[in-house]
Short mmCIF file of C-alpha atoms in Angstrom, two decimals:
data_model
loop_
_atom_site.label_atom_id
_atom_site.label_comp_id
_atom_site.label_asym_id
_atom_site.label_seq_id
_atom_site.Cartn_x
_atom_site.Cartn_y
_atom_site.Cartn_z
CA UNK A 1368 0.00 0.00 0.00
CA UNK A 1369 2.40 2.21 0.96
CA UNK A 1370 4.20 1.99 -2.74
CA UNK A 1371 0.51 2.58 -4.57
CA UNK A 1372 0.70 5.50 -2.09
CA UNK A 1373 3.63 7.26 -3.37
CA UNK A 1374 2.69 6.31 -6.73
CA UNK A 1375 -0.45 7.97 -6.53
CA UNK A 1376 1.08 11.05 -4.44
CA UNK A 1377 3.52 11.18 -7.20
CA UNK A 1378 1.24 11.57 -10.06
CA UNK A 1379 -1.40 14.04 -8.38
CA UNK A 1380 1.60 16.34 -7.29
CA UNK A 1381 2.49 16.98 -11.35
CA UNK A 1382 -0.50 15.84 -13.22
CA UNK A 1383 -1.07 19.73 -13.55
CA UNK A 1384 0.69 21.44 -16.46
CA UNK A 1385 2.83 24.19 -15.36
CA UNK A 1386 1.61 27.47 -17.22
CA UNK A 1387 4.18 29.97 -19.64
CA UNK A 1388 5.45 33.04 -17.42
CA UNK A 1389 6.30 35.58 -19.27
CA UNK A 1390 10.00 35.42 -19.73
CA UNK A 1391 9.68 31.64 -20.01
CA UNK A 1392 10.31 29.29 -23.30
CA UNK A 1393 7.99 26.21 -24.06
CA UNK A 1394 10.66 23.10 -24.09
CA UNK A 1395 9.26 19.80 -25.64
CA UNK A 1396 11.76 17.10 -23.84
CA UNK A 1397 12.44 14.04 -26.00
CA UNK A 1398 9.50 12.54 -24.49
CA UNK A 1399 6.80 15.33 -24.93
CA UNK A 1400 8.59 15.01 -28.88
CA UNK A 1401 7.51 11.10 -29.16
CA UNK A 1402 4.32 11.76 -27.68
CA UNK A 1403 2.99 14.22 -30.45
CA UNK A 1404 4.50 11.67 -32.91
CA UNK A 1405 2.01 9.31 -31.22
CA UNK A 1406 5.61 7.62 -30.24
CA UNK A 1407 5.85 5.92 -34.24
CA UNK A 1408 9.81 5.94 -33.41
CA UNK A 1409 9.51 2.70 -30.97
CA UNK A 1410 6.62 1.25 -32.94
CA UNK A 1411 6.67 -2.35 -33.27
CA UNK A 1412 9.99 -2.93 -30.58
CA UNK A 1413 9.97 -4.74 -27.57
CA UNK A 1414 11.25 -1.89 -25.01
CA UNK A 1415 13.25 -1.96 -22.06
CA UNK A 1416 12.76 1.14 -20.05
CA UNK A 1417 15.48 3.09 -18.27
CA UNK A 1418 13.85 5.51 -16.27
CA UNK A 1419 12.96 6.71 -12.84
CA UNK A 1420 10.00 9.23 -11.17
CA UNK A 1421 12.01 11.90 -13.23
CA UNK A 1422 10.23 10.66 -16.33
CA UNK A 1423 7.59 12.41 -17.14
CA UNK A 1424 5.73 14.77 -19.64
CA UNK A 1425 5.08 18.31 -19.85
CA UNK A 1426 1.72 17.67 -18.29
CA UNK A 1427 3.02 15.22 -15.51
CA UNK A 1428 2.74 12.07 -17.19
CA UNK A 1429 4.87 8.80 -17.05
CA UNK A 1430 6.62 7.69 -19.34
CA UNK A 1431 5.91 4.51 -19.09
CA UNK A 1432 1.76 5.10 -18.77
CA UNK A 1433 2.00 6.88 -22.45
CA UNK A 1434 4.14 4.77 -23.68
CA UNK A 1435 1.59 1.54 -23.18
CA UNK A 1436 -1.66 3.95 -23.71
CA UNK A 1437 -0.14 4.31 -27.25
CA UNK A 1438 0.49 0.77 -27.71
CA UNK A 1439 4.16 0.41 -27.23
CA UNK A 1440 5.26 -3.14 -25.86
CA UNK A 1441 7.35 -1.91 -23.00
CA UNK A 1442 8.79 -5.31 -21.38
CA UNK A 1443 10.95 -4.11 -18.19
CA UNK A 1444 11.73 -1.25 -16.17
CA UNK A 1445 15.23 -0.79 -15.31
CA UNK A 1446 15.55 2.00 -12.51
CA UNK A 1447 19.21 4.07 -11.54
CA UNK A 1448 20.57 4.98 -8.01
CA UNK A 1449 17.75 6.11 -5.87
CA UNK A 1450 15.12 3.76 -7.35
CA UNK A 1451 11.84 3.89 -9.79
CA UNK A 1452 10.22 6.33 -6.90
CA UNK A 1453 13.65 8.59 -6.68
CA UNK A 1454 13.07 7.91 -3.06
CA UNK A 1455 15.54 5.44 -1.89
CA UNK A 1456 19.14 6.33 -1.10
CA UNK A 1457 21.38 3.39 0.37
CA UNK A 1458 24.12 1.29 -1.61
CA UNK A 1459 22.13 -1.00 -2.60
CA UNK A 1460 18.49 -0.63 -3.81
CA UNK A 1461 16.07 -3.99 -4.75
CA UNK A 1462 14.67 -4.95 -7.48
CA UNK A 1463 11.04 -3.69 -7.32
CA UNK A 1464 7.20 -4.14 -9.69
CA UNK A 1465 6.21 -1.24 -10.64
CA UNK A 1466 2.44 -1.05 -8.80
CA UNK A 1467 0.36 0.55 -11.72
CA UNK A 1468 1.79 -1.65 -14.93
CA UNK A 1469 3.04 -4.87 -12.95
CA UNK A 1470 6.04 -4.11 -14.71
CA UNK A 1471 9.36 -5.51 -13.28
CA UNK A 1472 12.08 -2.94 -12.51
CA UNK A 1473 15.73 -4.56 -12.77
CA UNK A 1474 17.30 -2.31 -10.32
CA UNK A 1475 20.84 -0.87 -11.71
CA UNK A 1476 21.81 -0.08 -8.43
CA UNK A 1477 21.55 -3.15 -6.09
CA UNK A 1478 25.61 -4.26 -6.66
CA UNK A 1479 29.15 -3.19 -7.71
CA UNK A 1480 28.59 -3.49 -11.66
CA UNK A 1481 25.58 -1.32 -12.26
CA UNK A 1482 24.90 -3.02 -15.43
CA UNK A 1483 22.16 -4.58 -16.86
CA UNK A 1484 23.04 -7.80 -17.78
CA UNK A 1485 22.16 -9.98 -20.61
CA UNK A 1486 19.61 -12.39 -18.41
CA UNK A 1487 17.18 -8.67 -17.85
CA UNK A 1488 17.42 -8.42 -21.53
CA UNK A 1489 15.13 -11.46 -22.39
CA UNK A 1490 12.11 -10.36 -24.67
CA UNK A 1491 13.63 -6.98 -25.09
CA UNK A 1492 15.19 -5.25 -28.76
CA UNK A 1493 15.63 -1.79 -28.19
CA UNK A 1494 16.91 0.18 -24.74
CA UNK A 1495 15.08 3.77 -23.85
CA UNK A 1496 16.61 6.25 -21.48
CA UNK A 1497 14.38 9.00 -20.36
CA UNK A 1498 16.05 10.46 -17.10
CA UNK A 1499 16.96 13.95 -15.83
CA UNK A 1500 19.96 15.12 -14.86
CA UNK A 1501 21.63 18.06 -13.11
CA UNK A 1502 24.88 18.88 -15.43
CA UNK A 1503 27.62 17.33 -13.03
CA UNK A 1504 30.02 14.27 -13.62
CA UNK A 1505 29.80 12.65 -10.37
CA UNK A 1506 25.89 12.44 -10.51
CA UNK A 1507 25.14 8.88 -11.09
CA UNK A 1508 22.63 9.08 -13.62
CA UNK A 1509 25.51 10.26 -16.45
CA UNK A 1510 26.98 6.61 -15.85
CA UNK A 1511 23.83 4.99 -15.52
CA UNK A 1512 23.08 6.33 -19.25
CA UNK A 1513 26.64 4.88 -20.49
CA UNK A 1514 26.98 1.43 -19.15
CA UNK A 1515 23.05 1.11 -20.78
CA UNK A 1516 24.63 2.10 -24.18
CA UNK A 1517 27.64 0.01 -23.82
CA UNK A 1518 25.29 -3.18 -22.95
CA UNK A 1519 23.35 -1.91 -25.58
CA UNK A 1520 26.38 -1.75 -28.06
CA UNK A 1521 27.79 -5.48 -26.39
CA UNK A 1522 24.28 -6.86 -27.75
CA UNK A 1523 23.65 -5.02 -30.60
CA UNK A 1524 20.41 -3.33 -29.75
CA UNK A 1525 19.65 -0.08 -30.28
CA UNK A 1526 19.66 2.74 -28.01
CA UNK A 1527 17.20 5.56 -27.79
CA UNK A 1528 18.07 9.04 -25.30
CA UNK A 1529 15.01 11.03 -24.75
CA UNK A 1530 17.10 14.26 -23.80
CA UNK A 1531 16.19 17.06 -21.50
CA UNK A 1532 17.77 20.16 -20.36
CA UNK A 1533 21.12 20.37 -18.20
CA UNK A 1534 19.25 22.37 -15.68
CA UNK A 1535 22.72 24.60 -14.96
CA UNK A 1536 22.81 25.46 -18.96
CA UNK A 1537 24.76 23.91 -21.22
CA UNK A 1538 27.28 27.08 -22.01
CA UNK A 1539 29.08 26.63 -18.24
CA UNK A 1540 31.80 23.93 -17.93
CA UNK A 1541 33.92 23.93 -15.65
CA UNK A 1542 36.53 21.44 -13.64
CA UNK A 1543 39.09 19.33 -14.86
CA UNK A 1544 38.75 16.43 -16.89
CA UNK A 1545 39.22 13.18 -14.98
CA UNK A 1546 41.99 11.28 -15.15
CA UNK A 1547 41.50 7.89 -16.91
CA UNK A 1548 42.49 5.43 -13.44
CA UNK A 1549 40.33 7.90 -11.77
CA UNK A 1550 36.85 6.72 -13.72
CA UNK A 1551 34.32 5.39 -11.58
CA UNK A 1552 29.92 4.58 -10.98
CA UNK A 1553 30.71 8.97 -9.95
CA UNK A 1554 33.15 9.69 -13.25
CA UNK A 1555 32.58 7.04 -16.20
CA UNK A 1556 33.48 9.71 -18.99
CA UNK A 1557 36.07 12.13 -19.95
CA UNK A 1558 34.80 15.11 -19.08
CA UNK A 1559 35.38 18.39 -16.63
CA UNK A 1560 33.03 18.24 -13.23
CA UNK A 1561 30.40 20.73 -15.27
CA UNK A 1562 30.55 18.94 -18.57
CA UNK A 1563 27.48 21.39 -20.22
CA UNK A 1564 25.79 18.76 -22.54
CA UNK A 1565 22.64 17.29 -22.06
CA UNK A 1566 22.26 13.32 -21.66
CA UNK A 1567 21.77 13.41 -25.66
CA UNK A 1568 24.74 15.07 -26.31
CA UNK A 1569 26.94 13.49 -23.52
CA UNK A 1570 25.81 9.90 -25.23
CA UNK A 1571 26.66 11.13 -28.71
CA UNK A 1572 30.15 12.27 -27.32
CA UNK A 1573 30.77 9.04 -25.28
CA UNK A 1574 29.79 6.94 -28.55
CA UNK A 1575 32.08 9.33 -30.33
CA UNK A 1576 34.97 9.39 -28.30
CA UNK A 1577 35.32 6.50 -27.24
CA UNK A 1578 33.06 3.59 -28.57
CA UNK A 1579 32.16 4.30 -31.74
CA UNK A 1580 30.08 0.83 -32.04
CA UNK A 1581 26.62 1.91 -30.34
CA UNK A 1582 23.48 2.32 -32.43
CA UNK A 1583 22.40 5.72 -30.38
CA UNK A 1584 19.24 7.35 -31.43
CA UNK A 1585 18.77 11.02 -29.69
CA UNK A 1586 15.01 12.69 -29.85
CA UNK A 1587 16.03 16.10 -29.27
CA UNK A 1588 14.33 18.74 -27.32
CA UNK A 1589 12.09 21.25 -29.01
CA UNK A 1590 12.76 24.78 -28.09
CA UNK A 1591 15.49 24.48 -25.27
CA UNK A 1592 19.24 26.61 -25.71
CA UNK A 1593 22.08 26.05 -24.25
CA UNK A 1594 22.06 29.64 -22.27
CA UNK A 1595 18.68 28.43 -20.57
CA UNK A 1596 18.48 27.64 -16.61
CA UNK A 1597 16.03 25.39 -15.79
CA UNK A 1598 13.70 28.02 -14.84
CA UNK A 1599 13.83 29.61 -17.67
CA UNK A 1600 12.02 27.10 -19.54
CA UNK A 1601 7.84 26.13 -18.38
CA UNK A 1602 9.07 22.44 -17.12
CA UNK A 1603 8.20 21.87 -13.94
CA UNK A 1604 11.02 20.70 -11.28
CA UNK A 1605 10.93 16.81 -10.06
CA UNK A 1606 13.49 16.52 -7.12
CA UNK A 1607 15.43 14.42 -9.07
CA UNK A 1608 17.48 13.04 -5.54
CA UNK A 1609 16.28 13.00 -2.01
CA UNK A 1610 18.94 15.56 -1.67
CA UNK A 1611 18.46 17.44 -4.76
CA UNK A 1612 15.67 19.84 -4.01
CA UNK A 1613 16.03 22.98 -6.05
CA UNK A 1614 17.91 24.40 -8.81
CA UNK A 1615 19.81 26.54 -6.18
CA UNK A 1616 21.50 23.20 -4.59
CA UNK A 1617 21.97 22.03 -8.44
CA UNK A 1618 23.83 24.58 -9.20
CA UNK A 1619 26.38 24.70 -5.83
CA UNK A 1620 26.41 20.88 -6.37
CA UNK A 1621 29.65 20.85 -8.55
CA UNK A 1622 31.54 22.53 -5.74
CA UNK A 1623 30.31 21.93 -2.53
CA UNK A 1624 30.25 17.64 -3.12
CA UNK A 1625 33.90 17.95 -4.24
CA UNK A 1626 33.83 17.28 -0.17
CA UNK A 1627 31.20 14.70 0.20
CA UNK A 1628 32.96 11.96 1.47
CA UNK A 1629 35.20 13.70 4.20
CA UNK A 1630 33.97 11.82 7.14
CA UNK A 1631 34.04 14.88 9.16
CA UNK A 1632 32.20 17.12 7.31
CA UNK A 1633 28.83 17.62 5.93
CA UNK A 1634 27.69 19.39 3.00
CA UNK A 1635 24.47 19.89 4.08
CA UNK A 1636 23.00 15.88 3.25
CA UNK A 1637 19.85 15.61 5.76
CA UNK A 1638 19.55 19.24 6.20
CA UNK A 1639 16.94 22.13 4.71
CA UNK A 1640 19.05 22.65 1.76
CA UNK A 1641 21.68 20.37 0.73
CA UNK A 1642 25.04 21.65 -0.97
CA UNK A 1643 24.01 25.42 0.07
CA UNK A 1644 25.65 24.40 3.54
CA UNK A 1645 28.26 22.85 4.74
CA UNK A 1646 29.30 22.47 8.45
CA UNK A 1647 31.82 20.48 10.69
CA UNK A 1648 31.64 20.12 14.36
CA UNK A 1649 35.10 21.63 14.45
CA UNK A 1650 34.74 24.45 12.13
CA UNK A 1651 34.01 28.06 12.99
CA UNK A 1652 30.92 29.46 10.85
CA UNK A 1653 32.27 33.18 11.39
CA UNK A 1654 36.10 32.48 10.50
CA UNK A 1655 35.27 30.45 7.87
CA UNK A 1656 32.65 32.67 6.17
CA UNK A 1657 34.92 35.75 6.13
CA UNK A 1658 38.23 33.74 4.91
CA UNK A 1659 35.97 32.91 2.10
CA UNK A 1660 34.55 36.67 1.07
CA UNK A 1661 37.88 37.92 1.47
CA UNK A 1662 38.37 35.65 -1.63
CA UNK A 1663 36.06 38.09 -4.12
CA UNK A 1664 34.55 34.59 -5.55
CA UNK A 1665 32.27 35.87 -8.45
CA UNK A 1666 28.83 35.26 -7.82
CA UNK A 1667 28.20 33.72 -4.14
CA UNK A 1668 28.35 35.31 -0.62
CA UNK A 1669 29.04 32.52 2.20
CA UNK A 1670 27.45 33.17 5.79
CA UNK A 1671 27.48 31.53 8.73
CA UNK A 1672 24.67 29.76 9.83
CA UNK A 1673 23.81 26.63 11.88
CA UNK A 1674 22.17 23.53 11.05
CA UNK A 1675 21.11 20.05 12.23
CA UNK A 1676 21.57 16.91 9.96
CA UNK A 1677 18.75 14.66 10.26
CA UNK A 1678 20.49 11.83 8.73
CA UNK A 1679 24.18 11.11 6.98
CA UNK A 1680 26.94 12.87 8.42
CA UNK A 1681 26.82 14.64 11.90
CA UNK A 1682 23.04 13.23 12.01
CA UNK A 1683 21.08 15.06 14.76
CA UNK A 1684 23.47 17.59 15.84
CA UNK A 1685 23.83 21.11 15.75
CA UNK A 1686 26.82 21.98 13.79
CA UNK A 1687 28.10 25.22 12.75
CA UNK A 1688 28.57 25.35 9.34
CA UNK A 1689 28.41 27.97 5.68
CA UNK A 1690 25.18 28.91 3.63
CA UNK A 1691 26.32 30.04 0.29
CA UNK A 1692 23.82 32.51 -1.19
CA UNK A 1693 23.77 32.99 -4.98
CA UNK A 1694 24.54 36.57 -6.20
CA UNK A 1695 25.36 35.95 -9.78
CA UNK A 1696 24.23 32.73 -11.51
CA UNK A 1697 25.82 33.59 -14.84
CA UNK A 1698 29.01 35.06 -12.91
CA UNK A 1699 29.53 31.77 -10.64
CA UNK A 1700 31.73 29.08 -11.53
CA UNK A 1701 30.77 26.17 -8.84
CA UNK A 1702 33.85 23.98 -9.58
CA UNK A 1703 36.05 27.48 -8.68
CA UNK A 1704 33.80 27.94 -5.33
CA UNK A 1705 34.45 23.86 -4.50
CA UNK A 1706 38.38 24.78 -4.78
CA UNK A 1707 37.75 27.76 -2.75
CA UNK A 1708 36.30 26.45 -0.26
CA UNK A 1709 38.97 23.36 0.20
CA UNK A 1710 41.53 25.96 0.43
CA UNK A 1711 40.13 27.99 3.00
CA UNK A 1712 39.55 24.60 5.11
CA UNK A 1713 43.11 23.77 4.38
CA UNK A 1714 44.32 27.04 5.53
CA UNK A 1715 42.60 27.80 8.25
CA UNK A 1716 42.78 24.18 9.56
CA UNK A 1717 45.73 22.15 8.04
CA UNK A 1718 45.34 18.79 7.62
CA UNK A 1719 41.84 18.83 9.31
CA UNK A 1720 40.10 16.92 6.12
CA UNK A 1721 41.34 14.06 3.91
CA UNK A 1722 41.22 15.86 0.53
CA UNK A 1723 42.16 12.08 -1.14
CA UNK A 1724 38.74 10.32 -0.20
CA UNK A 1725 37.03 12.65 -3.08
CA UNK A 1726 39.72 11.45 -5.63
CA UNK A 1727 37.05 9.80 -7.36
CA UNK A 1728 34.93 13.21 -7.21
CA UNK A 1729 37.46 15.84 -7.94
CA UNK A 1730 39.02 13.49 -10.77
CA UNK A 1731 42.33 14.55 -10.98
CA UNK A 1732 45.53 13.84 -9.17
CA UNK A 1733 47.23 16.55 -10.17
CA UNK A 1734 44.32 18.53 -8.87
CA UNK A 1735 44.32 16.84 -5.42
CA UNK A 1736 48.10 17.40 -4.97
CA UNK A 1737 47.79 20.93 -5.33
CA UNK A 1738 44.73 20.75 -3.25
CA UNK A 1739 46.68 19.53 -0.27
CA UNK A 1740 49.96 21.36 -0.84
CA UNK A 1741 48.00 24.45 -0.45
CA UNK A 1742 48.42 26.14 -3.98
CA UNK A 1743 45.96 29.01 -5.01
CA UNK A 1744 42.88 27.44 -6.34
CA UNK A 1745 44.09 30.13 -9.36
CA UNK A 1746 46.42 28.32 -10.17
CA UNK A 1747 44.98 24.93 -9.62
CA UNK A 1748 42.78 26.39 -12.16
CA UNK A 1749 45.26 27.63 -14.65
CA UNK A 1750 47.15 23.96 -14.38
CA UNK A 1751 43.82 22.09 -16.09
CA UNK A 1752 42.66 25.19 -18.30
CA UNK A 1753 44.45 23.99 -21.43
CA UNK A 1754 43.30 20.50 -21.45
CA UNK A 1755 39.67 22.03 -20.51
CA UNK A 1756 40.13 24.50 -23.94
CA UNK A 1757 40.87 21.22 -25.64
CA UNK A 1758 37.70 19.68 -24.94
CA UNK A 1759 35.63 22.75 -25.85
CA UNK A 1760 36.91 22.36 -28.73
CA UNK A 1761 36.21 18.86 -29.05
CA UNK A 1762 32.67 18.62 -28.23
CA UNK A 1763 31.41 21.14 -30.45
CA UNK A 1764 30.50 18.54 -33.13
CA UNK A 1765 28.07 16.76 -30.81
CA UNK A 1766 26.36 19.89 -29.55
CA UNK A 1767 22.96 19.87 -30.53
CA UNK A 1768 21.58 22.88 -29.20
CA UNK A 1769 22.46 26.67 -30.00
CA UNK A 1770 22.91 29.25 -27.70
#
């Protein structure tokens, strides 16, 4: 009952179409594309579903409901981290039946391989992803996207991306590319920590790049460019995480989780607003606050603050910790304000954090020993800005948007 519950809560809370504000573009998303062409692209295949509560039309549909109302054969659901509901977040999530189709949902995120294997497959000739994303490397649902089109390739079936907007705009990227023995389920790709593609363009890259062998069909977007923020266009926001709440946090999120998995430290997991605040039992809110405006970063103003975990780390205490406040979207680069931030920490309390658990999440050695030798996040910045240059230059052919 309690899974028809959130089912049903789920559909009621975005079965009403957002309106146009002024000021505000109509985006079709891949989906809302296939459903005006009465979905004739996956006519006739057997479909296996890659999707999550993040799937749905312009007028808060599923996917998955439209896609059998119009008579596709849809076979399995496969689901990413978090689960089908977006509401689970543990290491390993179950296999699940989806309540309203009696679907079953092979769960990509129940062990260490995150693949779908060639047993879930039975039954099934073409692969559909249709999930959104928030425009950073480490967020699973990039990877989640390529190991389906490498299975895909392995098999020879074809796979479809139903793309959707990078919510942080697909003209900022920032970071350093990851190092190739640094790839991971958080880094699968070679790109900077703000990679600015959407999941169509990031799979026509990855196929590009590197594979070369998948049969990758993209439905673009209708109306969407790059320079748009998510609320710029008249889609609605789905919490796409349990800890990924508005497009405030999505936008801080390629900074502030460059320190995720310091032990002890929190970047605000559990709390009001994730990756706006970050706190330590040890750390001074006041100190650490003014170290960081002394630092001019373009577009964000930290302030102390307090705050009380409910779950993760420092769960249910009061910690002092910093709430960064936007001032300049456009001006902000998040990946600059993640450096920033480690350097003030490592200044103002040497050796307090272990910098080398995020290797996975900053990506780069070379990055990381700077980090902890103390050099000036400028020119930890300049050291990656030529190999960052090369890959603007490199993706331009698999842009599919304009500005």
């Amino acid at each position: 009952m309690k899974f028809v519950s959130l089912l049903v809560c789920a559909t009621l809370l975005f079965a009403q179409r957002k309106s146009v504000n002024v000021g505000q573009r109509e985006v079709l998303t891949g989906l809302d594309v296939l459903v005006r062409e009465h979905f004739a692209r996956l006519s006739g295949k057997h479909i296996g579903l890659i999707t999550n509560h993040t799937g749905l039309s312009m007028d808060g549909k599923r996917n998955v409901d439209l896609m059998l109302a119009a008579g596709v054969k849809v076979e399995a659901l496969f689901s990413p981290e978090h689960g089908f509901m977006g509401v689970e977040d543990q290491p390993n999530v179950a296999d699940a039946v989806d309540a309203a189709t009696h679907l079953h949902v092979y769960s990509l995120h129940a062990g260490p391989q995150h693949r779908i294997t060639p047993e879930m497959l039975k039954n099934i000739d073409t692969l559909v992803f249709d999930i959104q994303d928030v425009g950073a490397r480490f967020y699973t649902y990039s990877c989640t996207m390529i190991y389906g089109m490498q299975e895909a390739a392995r098999v020879h079936l074809p796979f479809y991306v139903l793309d959707r907007p990078n919510p942080i705009t697909g003209t900022h990227v920032e970071g350093p590319i990851i190092d190739p023995d640094l790839e991971s389920y958080v880094g699968c790709a070679p790109v900077p920590i703000r990679h600015g593609f959407t999941f169509g363009e990031l799979a026509q890259f990855v196929n590009g790049e590197r594979h070369r062998d998948a049969d990758l069909h993209v439905v673009k977007m209708q109306g969407w460019k790059r320079s748009d923020w998510w609320d710029d266009t008249n889609l609605t926001w789905v919490d796409p995480s349990p800890n990924m709440n508005s497009l405030p946090e999505a936008i801080l999120y390629p900074g502030t989780c460059l320190l995720e998995r310091v032990q002890n430290f929190s970047v605000g997991r559990g709390s009001r607003v994730p990756y706006e605040q970050i706190g330590a039992d040890w750390l001074d809110a006041r100190r650490v606050s003014a170290f960081l405006n002394s630092r001019s970063i373009p577009g964000v103003r930290a302030y102390p603050t307090r705050f009380r975990p409910t779950a993760y780390h420092y769960a249910n205490q009061t910690i002092d910790g910093v709430r960064f406040v936007i001032t300049d979207r456009n001006a902000l680069n998040s990946v600059q304000l993640g450096l920033e931030l480690i350097y003030a920490l490592q200044q103002l309390y040497p050796g307090k954090i272990d910098i080398a658990a995020n290797n996975h999440l900053i990506g780069s050695k070379s990055v990381i020993s700077g980090l902890q030798a103390g050099t000036d996040p400028a020119a930890i910045e300049h050291s990656y800005s030529g190999a960052l240059q090369n890959f603007l230059e490199k993706r331009k052919q698999y842009l599919l948007y304009s500005e």
